[in-house]
PDB file of C-alpha atoms in Angstrom:
ATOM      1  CA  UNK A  17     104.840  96.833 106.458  1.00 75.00           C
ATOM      2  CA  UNK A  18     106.931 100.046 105.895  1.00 90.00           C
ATOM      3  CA  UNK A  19     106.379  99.476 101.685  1.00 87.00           C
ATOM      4  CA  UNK A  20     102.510 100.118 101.729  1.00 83.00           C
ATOM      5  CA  UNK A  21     103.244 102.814 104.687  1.00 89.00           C
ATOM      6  CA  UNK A  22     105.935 104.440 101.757  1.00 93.00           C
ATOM      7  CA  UNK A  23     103.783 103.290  98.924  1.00 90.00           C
ATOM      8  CA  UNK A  24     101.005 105.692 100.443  1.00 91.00           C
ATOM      9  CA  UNK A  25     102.991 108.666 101.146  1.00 95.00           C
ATOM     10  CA  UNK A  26     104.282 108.757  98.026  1.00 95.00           C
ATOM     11  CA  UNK A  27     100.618 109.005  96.186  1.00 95.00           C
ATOM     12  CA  UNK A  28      99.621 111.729  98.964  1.00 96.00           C
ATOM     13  CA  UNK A  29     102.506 113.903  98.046  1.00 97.00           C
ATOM     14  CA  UNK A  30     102.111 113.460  93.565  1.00 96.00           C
ATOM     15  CA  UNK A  31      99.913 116.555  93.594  1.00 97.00           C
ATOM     16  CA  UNK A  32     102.258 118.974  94.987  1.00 97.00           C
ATOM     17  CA  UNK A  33     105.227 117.319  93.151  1.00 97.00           C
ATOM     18  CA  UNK A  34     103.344 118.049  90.132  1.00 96.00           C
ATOM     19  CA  UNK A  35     102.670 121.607  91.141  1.00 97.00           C
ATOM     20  CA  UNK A  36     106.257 122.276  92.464  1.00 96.00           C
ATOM     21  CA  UNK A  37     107.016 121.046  88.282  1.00 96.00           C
ATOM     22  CA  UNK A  38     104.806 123.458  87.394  1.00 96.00           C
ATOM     23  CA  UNK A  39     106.135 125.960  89.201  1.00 95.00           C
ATOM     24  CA  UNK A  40     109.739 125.492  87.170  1.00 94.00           C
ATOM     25  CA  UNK A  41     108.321 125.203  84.333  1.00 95.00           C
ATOM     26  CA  UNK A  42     106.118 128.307  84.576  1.00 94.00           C
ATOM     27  CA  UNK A  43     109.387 130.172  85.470  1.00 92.00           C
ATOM     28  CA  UNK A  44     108.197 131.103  89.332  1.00 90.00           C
ATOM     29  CA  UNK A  45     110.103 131.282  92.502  1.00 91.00           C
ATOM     30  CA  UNK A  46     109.655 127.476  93.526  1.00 89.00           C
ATOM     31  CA  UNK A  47     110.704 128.488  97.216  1.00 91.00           C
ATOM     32  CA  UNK A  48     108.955 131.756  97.153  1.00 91.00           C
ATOM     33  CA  UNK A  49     106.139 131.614  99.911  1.00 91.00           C
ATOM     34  CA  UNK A  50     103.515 133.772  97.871  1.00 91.00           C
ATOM     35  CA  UNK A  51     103.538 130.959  94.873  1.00 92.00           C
ATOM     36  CA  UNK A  52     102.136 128.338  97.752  1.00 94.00           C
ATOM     37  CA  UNK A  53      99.047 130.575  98.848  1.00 95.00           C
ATOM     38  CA  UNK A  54      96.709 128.808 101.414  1.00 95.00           C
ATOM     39  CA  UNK A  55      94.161 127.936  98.971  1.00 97.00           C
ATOM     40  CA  UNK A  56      96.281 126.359  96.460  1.00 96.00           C
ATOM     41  CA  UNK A  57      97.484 124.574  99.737  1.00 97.00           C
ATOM     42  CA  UNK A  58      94.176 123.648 100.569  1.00 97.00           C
ATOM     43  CA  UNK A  59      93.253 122.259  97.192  1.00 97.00           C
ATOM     44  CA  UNK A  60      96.357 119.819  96.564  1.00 97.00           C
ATOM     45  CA  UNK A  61      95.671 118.721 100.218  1.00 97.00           C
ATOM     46  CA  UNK A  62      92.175 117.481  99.576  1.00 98.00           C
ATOM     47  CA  UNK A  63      93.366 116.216  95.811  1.00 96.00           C
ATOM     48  CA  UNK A  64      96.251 114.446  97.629  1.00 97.00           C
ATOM     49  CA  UNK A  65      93.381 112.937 100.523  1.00 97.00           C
ATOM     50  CA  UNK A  66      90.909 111.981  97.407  1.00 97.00           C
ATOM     51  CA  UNK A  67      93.857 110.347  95.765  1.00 96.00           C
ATOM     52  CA  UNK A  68      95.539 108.343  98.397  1.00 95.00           C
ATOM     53  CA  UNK A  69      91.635 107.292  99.420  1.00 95.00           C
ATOM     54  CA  UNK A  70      90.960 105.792  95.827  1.00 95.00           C
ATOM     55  CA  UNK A  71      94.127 103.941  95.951  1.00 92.00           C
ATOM     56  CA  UNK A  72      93.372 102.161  98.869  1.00 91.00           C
ATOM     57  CA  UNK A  73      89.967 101.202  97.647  1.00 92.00           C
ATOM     58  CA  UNK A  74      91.907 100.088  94.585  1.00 91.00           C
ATOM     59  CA  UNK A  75      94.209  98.117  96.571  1.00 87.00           C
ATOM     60  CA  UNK A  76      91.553  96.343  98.764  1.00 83.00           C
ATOM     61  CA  UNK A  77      89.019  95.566  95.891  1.00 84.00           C
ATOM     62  CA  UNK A  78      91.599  94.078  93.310  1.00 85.00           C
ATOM     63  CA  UNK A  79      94.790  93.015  95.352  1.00 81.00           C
ATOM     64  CA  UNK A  80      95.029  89.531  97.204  1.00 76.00           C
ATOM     65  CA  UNK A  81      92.943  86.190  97.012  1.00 74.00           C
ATOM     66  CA  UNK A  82      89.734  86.262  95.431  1.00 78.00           C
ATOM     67  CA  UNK A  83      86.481  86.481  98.211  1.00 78.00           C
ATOM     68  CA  UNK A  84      85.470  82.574  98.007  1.00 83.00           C
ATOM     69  CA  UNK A  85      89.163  81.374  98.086  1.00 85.00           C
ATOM     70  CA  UNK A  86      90.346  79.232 100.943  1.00 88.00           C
ATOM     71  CA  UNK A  87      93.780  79.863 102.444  1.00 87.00           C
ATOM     72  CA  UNK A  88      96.112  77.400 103.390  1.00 88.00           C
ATOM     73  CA  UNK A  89      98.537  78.652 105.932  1.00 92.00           C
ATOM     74  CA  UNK A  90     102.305  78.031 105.974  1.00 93.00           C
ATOM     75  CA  UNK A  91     103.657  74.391 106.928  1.00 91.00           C
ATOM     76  CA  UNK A  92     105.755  71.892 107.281  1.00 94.00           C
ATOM     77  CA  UNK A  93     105.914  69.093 104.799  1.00 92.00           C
ATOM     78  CA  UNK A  94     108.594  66.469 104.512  1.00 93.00           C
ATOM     79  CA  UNK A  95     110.990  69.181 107.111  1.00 92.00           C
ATOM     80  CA  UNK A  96     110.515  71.767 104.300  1.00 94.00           C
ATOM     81  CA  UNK A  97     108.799  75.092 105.066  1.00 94.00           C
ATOM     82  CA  UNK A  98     106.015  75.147 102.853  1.00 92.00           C
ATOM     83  CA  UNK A  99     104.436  79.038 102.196  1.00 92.00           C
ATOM     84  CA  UNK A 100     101.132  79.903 102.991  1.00 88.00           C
ATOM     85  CA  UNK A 101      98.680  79.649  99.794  1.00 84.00           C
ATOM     86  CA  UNK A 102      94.940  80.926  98.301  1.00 80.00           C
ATOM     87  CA  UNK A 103      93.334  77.578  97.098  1.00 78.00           C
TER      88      UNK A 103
END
């Protein structure tokens, strides 16, 4: 559960990673509080929201068993452990 959790922070913060790169590569004070004004702020934090929103409807629309599939749930067969399956 904690990899999806991870997974999803780490799309939310790619815009301001790729803005703190910009930043060094411009030449600007990365740490200096007047090249993170409240606007740009404001814009990688609704880019970030937009992003991390599209890759969850991404990850529900083409991850896991297809819509008409049946699933078999985990078992026992012949005292092996058998894993849960889409048929």
């Amino acid at each position: 559960m904690i990899r999806p959790i991870l997974t999803e922070i780490g799309i939310f913060l790619i815009p301001f990673a790729v803005y703190a790169l910009y930043l060094v590569a411009s030449r600007s004070q990365l740490f200096d509080q007047s090249s993170w004004p409240g606007h740009v702020l404001a814009k990688l934090a609704l880019g970030a929201l937009l992003l991390t929103i599209l890759s969850l409807v991404l990850l529900a629309d083409f991850s896991g068993a297809p819509p008409v599939s049946t699933y078999v749930p985990a078992h026992i067969e012949n005292g092996r452990l058998v894993p849960g399956q889409s048929q």
